[in-house]
mmCIF file of C-alpha atoms in Angstrom:
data_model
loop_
_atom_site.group_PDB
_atom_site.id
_atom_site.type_symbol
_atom_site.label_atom_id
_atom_site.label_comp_id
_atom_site.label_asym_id
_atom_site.label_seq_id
_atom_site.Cartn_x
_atom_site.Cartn_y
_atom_site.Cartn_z
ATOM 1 C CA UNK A 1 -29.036 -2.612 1.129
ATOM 2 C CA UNK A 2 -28.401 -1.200 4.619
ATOM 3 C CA UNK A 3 -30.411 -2.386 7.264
ATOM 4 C CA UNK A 4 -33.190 -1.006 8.734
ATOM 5 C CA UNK A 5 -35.886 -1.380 11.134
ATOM 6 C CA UNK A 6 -38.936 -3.052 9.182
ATOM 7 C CA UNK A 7 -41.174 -5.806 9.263
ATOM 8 C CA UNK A 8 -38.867 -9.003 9.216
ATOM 9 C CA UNK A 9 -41.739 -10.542 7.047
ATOM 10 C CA UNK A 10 -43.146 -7.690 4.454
ATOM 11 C CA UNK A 11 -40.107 -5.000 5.054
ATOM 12 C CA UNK A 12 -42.949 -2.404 5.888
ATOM 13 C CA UNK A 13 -41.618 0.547 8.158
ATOM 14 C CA UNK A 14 -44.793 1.255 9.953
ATOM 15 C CA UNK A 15 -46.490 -0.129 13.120
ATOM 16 C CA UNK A 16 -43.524 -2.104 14.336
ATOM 17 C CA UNK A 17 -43.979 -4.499 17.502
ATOM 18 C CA UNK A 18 -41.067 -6.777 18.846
ATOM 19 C CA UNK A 19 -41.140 -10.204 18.588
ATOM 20 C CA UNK A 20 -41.940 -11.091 22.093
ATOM 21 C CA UNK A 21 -39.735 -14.083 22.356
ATOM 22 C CA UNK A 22 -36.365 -12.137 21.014
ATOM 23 C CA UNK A 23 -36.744 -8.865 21.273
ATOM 24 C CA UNK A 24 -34.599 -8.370 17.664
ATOM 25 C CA UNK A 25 -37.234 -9.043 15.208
ATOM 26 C CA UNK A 26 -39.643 -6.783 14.155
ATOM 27 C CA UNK A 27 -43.444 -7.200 12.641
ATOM 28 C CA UNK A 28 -46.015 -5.256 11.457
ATOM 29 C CA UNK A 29 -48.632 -7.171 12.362
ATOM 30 C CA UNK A 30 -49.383 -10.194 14.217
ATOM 31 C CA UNK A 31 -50.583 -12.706 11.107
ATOM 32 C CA UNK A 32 -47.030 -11.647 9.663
ATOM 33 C CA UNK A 33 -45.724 -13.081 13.246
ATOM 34 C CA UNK A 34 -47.293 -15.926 12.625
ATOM 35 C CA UNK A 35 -46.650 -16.430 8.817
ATOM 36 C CA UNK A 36 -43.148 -15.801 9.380
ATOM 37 C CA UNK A 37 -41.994 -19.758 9.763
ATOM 38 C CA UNK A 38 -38.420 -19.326 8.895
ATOM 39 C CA UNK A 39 -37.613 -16.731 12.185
ATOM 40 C CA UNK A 40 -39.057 -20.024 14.275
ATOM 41 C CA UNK A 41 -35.425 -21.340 14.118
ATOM 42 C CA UNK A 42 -33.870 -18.596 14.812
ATOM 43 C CA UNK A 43 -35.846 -17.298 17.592
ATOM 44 C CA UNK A 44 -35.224 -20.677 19.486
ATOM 45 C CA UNK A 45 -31.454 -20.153 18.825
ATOM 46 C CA UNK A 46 -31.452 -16.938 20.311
ATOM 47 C CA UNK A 47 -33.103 -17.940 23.542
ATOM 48 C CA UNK A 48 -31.424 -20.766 24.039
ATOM 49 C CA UNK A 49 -27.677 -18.997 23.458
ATOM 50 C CA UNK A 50 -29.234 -16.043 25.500
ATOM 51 C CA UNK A 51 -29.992 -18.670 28.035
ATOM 52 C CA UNK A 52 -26.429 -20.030 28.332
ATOM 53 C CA UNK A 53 -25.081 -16.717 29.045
ATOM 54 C CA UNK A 54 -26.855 -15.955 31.486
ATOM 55 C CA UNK A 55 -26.137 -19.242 32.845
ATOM 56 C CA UNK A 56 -22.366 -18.203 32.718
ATOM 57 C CA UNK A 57 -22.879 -14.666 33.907
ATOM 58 C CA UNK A 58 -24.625 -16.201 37.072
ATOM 59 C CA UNK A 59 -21.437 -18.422 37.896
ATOM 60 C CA UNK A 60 -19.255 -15.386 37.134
ATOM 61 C CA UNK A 61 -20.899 -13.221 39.777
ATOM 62 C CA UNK A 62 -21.173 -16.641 41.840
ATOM 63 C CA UNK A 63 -17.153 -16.737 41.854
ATOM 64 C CA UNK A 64 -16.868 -13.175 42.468
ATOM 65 C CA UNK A 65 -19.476 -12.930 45.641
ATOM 66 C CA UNK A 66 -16.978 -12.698 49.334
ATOM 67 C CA UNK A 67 -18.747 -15.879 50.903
ATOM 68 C CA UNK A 68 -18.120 -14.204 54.149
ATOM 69 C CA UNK A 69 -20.219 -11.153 52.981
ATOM 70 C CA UNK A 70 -23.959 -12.030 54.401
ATOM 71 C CA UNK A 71 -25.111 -8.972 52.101
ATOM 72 C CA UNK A 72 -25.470 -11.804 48.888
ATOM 73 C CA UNK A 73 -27.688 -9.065 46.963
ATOM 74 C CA UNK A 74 -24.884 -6.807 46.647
ATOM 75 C CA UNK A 75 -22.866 -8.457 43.978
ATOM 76 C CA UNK A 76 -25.735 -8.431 41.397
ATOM 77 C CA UNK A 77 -25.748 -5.066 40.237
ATOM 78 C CA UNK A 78 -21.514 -5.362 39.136
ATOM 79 C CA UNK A 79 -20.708 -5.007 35.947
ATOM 80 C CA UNK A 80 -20.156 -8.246 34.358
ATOM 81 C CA UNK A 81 -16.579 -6.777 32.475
ATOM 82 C CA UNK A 82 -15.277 -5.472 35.993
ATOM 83 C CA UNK A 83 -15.898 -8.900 37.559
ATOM 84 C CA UNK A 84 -14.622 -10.820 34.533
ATOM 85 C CA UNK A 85 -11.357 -8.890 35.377
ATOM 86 C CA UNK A 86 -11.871 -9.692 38.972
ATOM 87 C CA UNK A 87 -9.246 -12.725 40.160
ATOM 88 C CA UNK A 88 -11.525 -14.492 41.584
ATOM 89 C CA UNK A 89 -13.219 -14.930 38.622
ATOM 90 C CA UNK A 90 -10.546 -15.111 36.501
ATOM 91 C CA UNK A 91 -10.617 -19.052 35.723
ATOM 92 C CA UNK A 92 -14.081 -18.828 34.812
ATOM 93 C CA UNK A 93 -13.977 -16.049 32.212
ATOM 94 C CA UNK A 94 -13.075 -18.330 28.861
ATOM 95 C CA UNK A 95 -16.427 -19.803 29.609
ATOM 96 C CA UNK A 96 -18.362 -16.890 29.666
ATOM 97 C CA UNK A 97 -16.394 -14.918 26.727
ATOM 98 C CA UNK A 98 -17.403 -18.613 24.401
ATOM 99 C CA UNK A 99 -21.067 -17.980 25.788
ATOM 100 C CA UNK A 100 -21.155 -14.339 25.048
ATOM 101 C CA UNK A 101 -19.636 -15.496 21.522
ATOM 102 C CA UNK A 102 -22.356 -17.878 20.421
ATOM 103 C CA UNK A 103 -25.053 -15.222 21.333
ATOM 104 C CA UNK A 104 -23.236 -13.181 19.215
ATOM 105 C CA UNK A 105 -23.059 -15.774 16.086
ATOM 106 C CA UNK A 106 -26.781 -16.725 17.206
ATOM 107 C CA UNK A 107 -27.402 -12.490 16.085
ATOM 108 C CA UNK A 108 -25.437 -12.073 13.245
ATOM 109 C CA UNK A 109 -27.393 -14.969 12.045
ATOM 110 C CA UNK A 110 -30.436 -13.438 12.773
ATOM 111 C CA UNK A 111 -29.579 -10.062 10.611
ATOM 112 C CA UNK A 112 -31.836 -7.932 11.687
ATOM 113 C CA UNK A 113 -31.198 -4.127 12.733
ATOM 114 C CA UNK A 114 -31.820 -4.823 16.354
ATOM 115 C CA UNK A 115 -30.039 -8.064 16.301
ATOM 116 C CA UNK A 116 -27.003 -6.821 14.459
ATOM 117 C CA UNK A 117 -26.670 -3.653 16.916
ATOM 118 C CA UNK A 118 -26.748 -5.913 19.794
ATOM 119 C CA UNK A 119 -24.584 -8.293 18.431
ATOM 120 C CA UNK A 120 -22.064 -5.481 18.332
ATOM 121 C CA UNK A 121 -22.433 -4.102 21.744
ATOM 122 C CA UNK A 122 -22.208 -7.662 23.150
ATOM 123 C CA UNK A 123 -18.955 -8.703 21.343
ATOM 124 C CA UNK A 124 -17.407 -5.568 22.567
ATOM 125 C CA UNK A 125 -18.374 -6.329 25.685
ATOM 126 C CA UNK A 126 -16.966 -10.102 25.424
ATOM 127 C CA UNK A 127 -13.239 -8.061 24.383
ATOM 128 C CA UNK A 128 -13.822 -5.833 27.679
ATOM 129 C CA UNK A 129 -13.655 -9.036 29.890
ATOM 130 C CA UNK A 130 -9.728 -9.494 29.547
ATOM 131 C CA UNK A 131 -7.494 -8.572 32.699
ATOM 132 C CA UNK A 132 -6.581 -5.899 31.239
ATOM 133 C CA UNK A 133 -7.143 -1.897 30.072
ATOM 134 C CA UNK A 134 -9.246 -3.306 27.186
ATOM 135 C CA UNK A 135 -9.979 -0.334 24.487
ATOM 136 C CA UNK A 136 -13.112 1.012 23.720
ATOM 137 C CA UNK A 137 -14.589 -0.907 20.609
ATOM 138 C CA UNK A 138 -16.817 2.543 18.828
ATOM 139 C CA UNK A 139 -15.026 3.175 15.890
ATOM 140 C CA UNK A 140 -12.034 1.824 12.916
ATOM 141 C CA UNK A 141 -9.537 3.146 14.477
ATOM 142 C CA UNK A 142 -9.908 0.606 17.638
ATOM 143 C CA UNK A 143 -10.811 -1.983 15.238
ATOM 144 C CA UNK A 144 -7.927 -1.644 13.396
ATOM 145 C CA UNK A 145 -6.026 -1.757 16.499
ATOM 146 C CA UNK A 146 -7.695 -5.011 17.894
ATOM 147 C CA UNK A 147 -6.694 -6.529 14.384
ATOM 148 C CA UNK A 148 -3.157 -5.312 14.185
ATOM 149 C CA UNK A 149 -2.345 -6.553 17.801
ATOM 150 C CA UNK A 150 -4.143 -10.341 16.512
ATOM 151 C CA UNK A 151 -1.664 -10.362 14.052
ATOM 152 C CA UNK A 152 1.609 -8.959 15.772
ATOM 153 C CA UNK A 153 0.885 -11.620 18.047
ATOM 154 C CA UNK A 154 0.551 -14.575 15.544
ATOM 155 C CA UNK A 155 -3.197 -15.614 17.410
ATOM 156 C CA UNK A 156 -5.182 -17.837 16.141
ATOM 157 C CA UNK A 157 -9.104 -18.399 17.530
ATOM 158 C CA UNK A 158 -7.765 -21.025 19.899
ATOM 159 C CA UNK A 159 -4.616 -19.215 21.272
ATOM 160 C CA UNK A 160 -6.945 -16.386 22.577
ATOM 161 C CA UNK A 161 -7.385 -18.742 25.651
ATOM 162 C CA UNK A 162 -4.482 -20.497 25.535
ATOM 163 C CA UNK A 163 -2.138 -17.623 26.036
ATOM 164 C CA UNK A 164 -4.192 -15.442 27.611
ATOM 165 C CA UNK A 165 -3.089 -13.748 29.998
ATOM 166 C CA UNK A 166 0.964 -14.336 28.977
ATOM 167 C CA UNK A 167 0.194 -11.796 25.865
ATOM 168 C CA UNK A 168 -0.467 -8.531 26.433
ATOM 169 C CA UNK A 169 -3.864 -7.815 25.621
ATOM 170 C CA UNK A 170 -4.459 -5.226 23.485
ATOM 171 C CA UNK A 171 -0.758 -3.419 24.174
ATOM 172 C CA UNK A 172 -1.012 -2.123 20.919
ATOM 173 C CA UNK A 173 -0.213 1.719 21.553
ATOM 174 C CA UNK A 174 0.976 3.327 17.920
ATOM 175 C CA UNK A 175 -1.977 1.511 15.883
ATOM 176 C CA UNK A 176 -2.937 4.736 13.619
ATOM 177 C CA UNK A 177 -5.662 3.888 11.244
ATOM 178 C CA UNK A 178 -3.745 6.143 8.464
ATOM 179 C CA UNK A 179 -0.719 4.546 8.769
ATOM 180 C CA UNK A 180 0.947 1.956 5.835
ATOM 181 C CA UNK A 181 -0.640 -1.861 6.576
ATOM 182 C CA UNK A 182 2.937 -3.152 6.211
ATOM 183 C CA UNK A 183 3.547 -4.481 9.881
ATOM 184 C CA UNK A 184 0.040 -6.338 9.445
ATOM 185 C CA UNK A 185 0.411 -7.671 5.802
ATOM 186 C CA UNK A 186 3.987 -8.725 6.922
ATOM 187 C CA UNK A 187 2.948 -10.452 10.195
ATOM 188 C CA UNK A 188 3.137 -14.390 10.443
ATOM 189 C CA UNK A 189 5.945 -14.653 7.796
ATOM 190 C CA UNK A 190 3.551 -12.771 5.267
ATOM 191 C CA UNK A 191 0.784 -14.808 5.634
ATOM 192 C CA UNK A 192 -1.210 -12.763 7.698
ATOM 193 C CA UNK A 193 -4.889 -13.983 8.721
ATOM 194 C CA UNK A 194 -7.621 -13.876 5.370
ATOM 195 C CA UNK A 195 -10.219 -12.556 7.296
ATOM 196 C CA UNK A 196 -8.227 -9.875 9.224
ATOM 197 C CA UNK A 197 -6.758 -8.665 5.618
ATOM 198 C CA UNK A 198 -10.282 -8.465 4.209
ATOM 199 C CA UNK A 199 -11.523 -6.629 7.743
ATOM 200 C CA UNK A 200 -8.308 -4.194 7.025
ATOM 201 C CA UNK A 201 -9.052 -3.578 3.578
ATOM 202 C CA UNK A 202 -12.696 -2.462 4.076
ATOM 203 C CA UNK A 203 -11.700 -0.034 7.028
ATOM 204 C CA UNK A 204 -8.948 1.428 4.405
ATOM 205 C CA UNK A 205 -12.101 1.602 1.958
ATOM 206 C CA UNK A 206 -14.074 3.467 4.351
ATOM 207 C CA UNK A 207 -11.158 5.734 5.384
ATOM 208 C CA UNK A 208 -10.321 6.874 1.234
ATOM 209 C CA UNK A 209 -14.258 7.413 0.881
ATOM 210 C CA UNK A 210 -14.513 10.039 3.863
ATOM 211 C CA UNK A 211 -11.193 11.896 2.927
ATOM 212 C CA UNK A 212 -12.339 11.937 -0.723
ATOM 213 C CA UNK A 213 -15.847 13.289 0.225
ATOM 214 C CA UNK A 214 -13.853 16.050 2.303
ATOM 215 C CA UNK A 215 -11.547 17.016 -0.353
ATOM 216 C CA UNK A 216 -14.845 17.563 -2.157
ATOM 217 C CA UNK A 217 -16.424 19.775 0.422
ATOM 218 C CA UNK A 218 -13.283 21.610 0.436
ATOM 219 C CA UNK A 219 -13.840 22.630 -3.012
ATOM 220 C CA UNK A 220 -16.630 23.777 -2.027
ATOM 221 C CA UNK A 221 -15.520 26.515 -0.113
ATOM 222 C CA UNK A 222 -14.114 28.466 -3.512
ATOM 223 C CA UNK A 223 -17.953 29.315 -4.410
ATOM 224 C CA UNK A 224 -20.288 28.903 -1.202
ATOM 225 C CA UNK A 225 -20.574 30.592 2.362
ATOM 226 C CA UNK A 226 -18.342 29.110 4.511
ATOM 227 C CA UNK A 227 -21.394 28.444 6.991
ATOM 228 C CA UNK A 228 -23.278 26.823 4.222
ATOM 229 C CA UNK A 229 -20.093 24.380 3.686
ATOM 230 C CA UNK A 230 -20.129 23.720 7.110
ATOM 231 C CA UNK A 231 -23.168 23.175 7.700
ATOM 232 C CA UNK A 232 -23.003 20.580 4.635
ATOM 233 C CA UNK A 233 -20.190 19.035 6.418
ATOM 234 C CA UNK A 234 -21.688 18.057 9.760
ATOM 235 C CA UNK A 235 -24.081 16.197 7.908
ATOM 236 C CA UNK A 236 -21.892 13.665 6.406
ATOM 237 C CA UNK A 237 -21.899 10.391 7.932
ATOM 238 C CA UNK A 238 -17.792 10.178 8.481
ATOM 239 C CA UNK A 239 -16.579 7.280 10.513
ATOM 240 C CA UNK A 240 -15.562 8.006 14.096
ATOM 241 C CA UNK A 241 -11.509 7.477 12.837
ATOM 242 C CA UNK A 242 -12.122 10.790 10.632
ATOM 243 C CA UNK A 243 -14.270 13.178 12.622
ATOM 244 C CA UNK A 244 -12.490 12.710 15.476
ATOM 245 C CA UNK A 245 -9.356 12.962 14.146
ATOM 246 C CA UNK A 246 -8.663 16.996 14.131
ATOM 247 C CA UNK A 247 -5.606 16.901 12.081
ATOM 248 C CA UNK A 248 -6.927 15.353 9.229
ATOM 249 C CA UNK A 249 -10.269 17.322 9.782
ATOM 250 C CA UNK A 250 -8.260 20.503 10.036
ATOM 251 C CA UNK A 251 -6.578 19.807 6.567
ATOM 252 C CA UNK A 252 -7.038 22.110 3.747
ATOM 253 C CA UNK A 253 -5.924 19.727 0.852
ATOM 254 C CA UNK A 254 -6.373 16.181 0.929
ATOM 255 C CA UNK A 255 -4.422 15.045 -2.186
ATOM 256 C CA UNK A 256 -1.619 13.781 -0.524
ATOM 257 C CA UNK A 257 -3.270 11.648 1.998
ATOM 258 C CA UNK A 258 -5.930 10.354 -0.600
ATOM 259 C CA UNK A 259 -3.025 8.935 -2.688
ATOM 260 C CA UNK A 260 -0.925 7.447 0.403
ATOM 261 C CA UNK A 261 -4.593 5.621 1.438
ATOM 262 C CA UNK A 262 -5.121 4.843 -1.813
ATOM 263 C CA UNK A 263 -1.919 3.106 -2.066
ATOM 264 C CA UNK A 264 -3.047 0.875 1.174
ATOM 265 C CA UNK A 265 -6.136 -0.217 -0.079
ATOM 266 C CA UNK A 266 -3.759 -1.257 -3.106
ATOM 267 C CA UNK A 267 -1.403 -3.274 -0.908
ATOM 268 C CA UNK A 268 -4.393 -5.068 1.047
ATOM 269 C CA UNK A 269 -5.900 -5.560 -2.458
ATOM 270 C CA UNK A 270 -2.677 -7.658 -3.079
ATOM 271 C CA UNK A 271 -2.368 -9.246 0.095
ATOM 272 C CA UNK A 272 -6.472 -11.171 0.295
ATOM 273 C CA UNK A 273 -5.265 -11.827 -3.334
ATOM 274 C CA UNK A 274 -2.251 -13.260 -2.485
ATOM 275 C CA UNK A 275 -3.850 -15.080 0.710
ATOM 276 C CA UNK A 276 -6.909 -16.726 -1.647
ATOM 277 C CA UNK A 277 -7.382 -15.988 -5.089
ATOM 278 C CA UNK A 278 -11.428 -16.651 -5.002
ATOM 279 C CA UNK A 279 -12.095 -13.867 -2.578
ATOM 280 C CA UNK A 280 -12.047 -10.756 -4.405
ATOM 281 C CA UNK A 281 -14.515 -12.459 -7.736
ATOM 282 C CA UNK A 282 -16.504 -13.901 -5.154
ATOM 283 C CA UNK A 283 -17.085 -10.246 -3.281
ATOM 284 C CA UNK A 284 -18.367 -8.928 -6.604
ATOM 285 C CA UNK A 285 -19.971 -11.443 -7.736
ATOM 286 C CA UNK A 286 -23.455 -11.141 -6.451
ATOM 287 C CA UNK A 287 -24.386 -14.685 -7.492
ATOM 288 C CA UNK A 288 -22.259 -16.300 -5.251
ATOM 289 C CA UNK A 289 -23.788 -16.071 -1.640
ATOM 290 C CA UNK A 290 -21.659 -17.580 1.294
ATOM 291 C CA UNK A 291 -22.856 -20.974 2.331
ATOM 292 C CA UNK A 292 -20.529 -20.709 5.619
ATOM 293 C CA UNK A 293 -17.488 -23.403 6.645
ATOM 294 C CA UNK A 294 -14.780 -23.426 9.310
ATOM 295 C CA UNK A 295 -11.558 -24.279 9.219
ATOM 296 C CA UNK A 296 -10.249 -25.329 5.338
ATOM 297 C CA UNK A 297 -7.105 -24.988 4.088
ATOM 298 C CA UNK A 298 -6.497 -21.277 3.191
ATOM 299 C CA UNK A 299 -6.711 -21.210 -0.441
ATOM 300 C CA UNK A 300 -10.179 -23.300 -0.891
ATOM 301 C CA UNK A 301 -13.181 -21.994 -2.097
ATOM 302 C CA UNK A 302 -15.131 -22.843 1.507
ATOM 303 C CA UNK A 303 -12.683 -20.417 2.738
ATOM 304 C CA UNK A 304 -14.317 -17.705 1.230
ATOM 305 C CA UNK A 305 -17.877 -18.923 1.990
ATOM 306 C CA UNK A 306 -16.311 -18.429 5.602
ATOM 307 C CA UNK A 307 -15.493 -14.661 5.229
ATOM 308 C CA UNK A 308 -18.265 -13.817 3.126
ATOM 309 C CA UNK A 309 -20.720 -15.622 5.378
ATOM 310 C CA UNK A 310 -19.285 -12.975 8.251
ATOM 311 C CA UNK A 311 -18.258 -10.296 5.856
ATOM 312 C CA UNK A 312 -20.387 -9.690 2.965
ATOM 313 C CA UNK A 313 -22.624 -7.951 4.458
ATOM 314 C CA UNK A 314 -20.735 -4.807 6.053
ATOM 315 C CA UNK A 315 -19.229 -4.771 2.448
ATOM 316 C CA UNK A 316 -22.604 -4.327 0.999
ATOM 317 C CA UNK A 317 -23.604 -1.631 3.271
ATOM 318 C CA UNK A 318 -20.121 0.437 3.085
ATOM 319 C CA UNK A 319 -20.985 2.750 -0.292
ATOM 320 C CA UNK A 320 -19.380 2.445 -3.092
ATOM 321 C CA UNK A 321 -17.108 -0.630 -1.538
ATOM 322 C CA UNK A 322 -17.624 -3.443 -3.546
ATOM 323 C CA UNK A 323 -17.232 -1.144 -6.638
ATOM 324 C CA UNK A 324 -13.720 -0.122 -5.796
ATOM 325 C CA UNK A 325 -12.661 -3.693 -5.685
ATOM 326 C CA UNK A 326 -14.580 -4.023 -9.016
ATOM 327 C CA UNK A 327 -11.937 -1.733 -10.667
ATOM 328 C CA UNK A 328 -8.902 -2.806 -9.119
ATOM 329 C CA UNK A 329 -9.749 -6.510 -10.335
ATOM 330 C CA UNK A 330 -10.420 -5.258 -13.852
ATOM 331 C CA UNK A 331 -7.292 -3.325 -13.968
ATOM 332 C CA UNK A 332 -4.796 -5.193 -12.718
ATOM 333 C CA UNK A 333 -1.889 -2.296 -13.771
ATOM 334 C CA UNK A 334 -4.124 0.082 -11.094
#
């Protein structure tokens, strides 16, 4: 189910307070604050990874502060992605970007509303600290981007600091969300990255569901008022790569784009199976929860706890997802 603000204890929607420690959690009363035993962990995580970073934010605006400048006050208001940029602080920024990325972990873990929505607004924040004109992480489309330029670049989670700033970062300029997956599922002598695959495959997922709903509405259109229709339209919940994309809103038909999308989901499909053959039954299979494990060999089953563990859960909340996958592993001719 899609998360949603409720009591982290009961699920109740009503009288909410914050946990006072974190901020993330939510309870509808205090006694369920106090009976919930299991958030002590993670509470203490968060604090202590929200801690750190502001430990490393500190030394950031430290490096960045003109020692000859008597004014010290003025440095704290900066943005902590324009001084990340900034040379002076430029040694100390792998630091801060592995801070900012356990705080992140430390959210995800936490899976709540709150906690997942920050998560993402700090991560994109993390990207934004590269020397570089970072993108804007709001929708697929720059997703897709970030993933296709990890791959044409043959990165892996070490090389990100490594090589950084001797690759571009983020140079990719004709990433189109619509376009075939080929350069991706070719990259790295066709063994492109498991996870980015399975990220690729649900944006593809998400991309055929909006079209398809549109081609819908358009049908529409043959027996309603056209206000009516659009009126019906602004209310769908498309993803940002649609809706503000004006030639495929502007399209009257949508047959020929739902097949050629259709066909990419297919060839990511193909390409996670190809990468590890547990993944796909695993997705589906509602029994099998991730347990979590880093780096094993590609094609072992503690892979796919992994992905899952990071995964599963925007597959779960992405309608009618986990179902398409359903068919195309119980049709294999598809």
């Amino acid at each position: 189910m899609p998360l949603v603000p409720c009591c982290n204890f009961c699920g109740s929607l009503t009288d909410l307070t914050e946990c006072e420690d974190c901020k993330v959690t939510l309870y509808c009363s205090e006694s369920h604050r106090s009976l919930d035993v299991s958030h002590e962990s993670s509470c203490k995580a968060l604090d202590q990874a929200k801690s750190f970073l502001k430990d490393e934010e500190f030394e950031l605006k430290i490096d960045a502060y003109d020692e000859d400048d008597d004014d010290f006050s003025r440095f704290v208001p900066i943005p902590v992605e324009r001084l990340a940029r900034n040379l002076n602080s430029y040694l100390n920024v792998p630091t801060y970007v592995a801070a900012g990325c356990q705080y992140v972990e430390a959210l995800i873990r936490t899976n709540t509303f709150a906690a997942v929505r920050l998560a993402a607004e700090k991560a994109c924040e993390m990207l934004r600290c590269f020397p570089s004109d970072p993108m804007d992480l709001r929708s697929d489309q720059e997703a897709y981007a970030l993933v296709k330029w990890w791959q044409l670049n043959d990165l892996s989670d070490e090389d990100i600091h490594k090589s950084y700033p001797v690759v571009p970062y983020l140079d990719i300029t004709d990433a189109d969300v619509f376009e075939q997956p080929s350069d991706i599922i070719n990259a790295i002598d066709g063994n492109p990255s498991l996870v980015n695959m399975f990220c690729v495959a649900l944006i593809k997922i998400k991309i055929l569901s909006d079209i398809t709903v549109l081609q819908q509405i358009r049908a529409l259109h043959q027996r309603l008022p056209p206000e009516l229709v659009n009126k019906v339209e602004g209310f769908i919940p498309l993803t940002d790569a649609v809706r503000n994309n004006p030639q495929v809103m502007s399209k009257e038909d949508y047959s020929e784009l739902i097949e050629d999308v259709t066909n990419h989901v297919k060839l990511c499909f193909e390409a996670v199976e190809k990468a590890n053959i547990h993944l796909w039954p695993s997705l589906i299979n509602s029994d099998l929860r991730p347990g979590g494990s880093r780096h094993r060999p590609s094609n072992d089953k503690r892979t796919v706890d992994f992905v899952l563990d990071r995964c599963y859960d925007s597959w779960v909340e992405t309608p009618g997802a986990i179902g398409i996958i359903r068919v195309l592993l119980n049709f294999p001719e598809r």
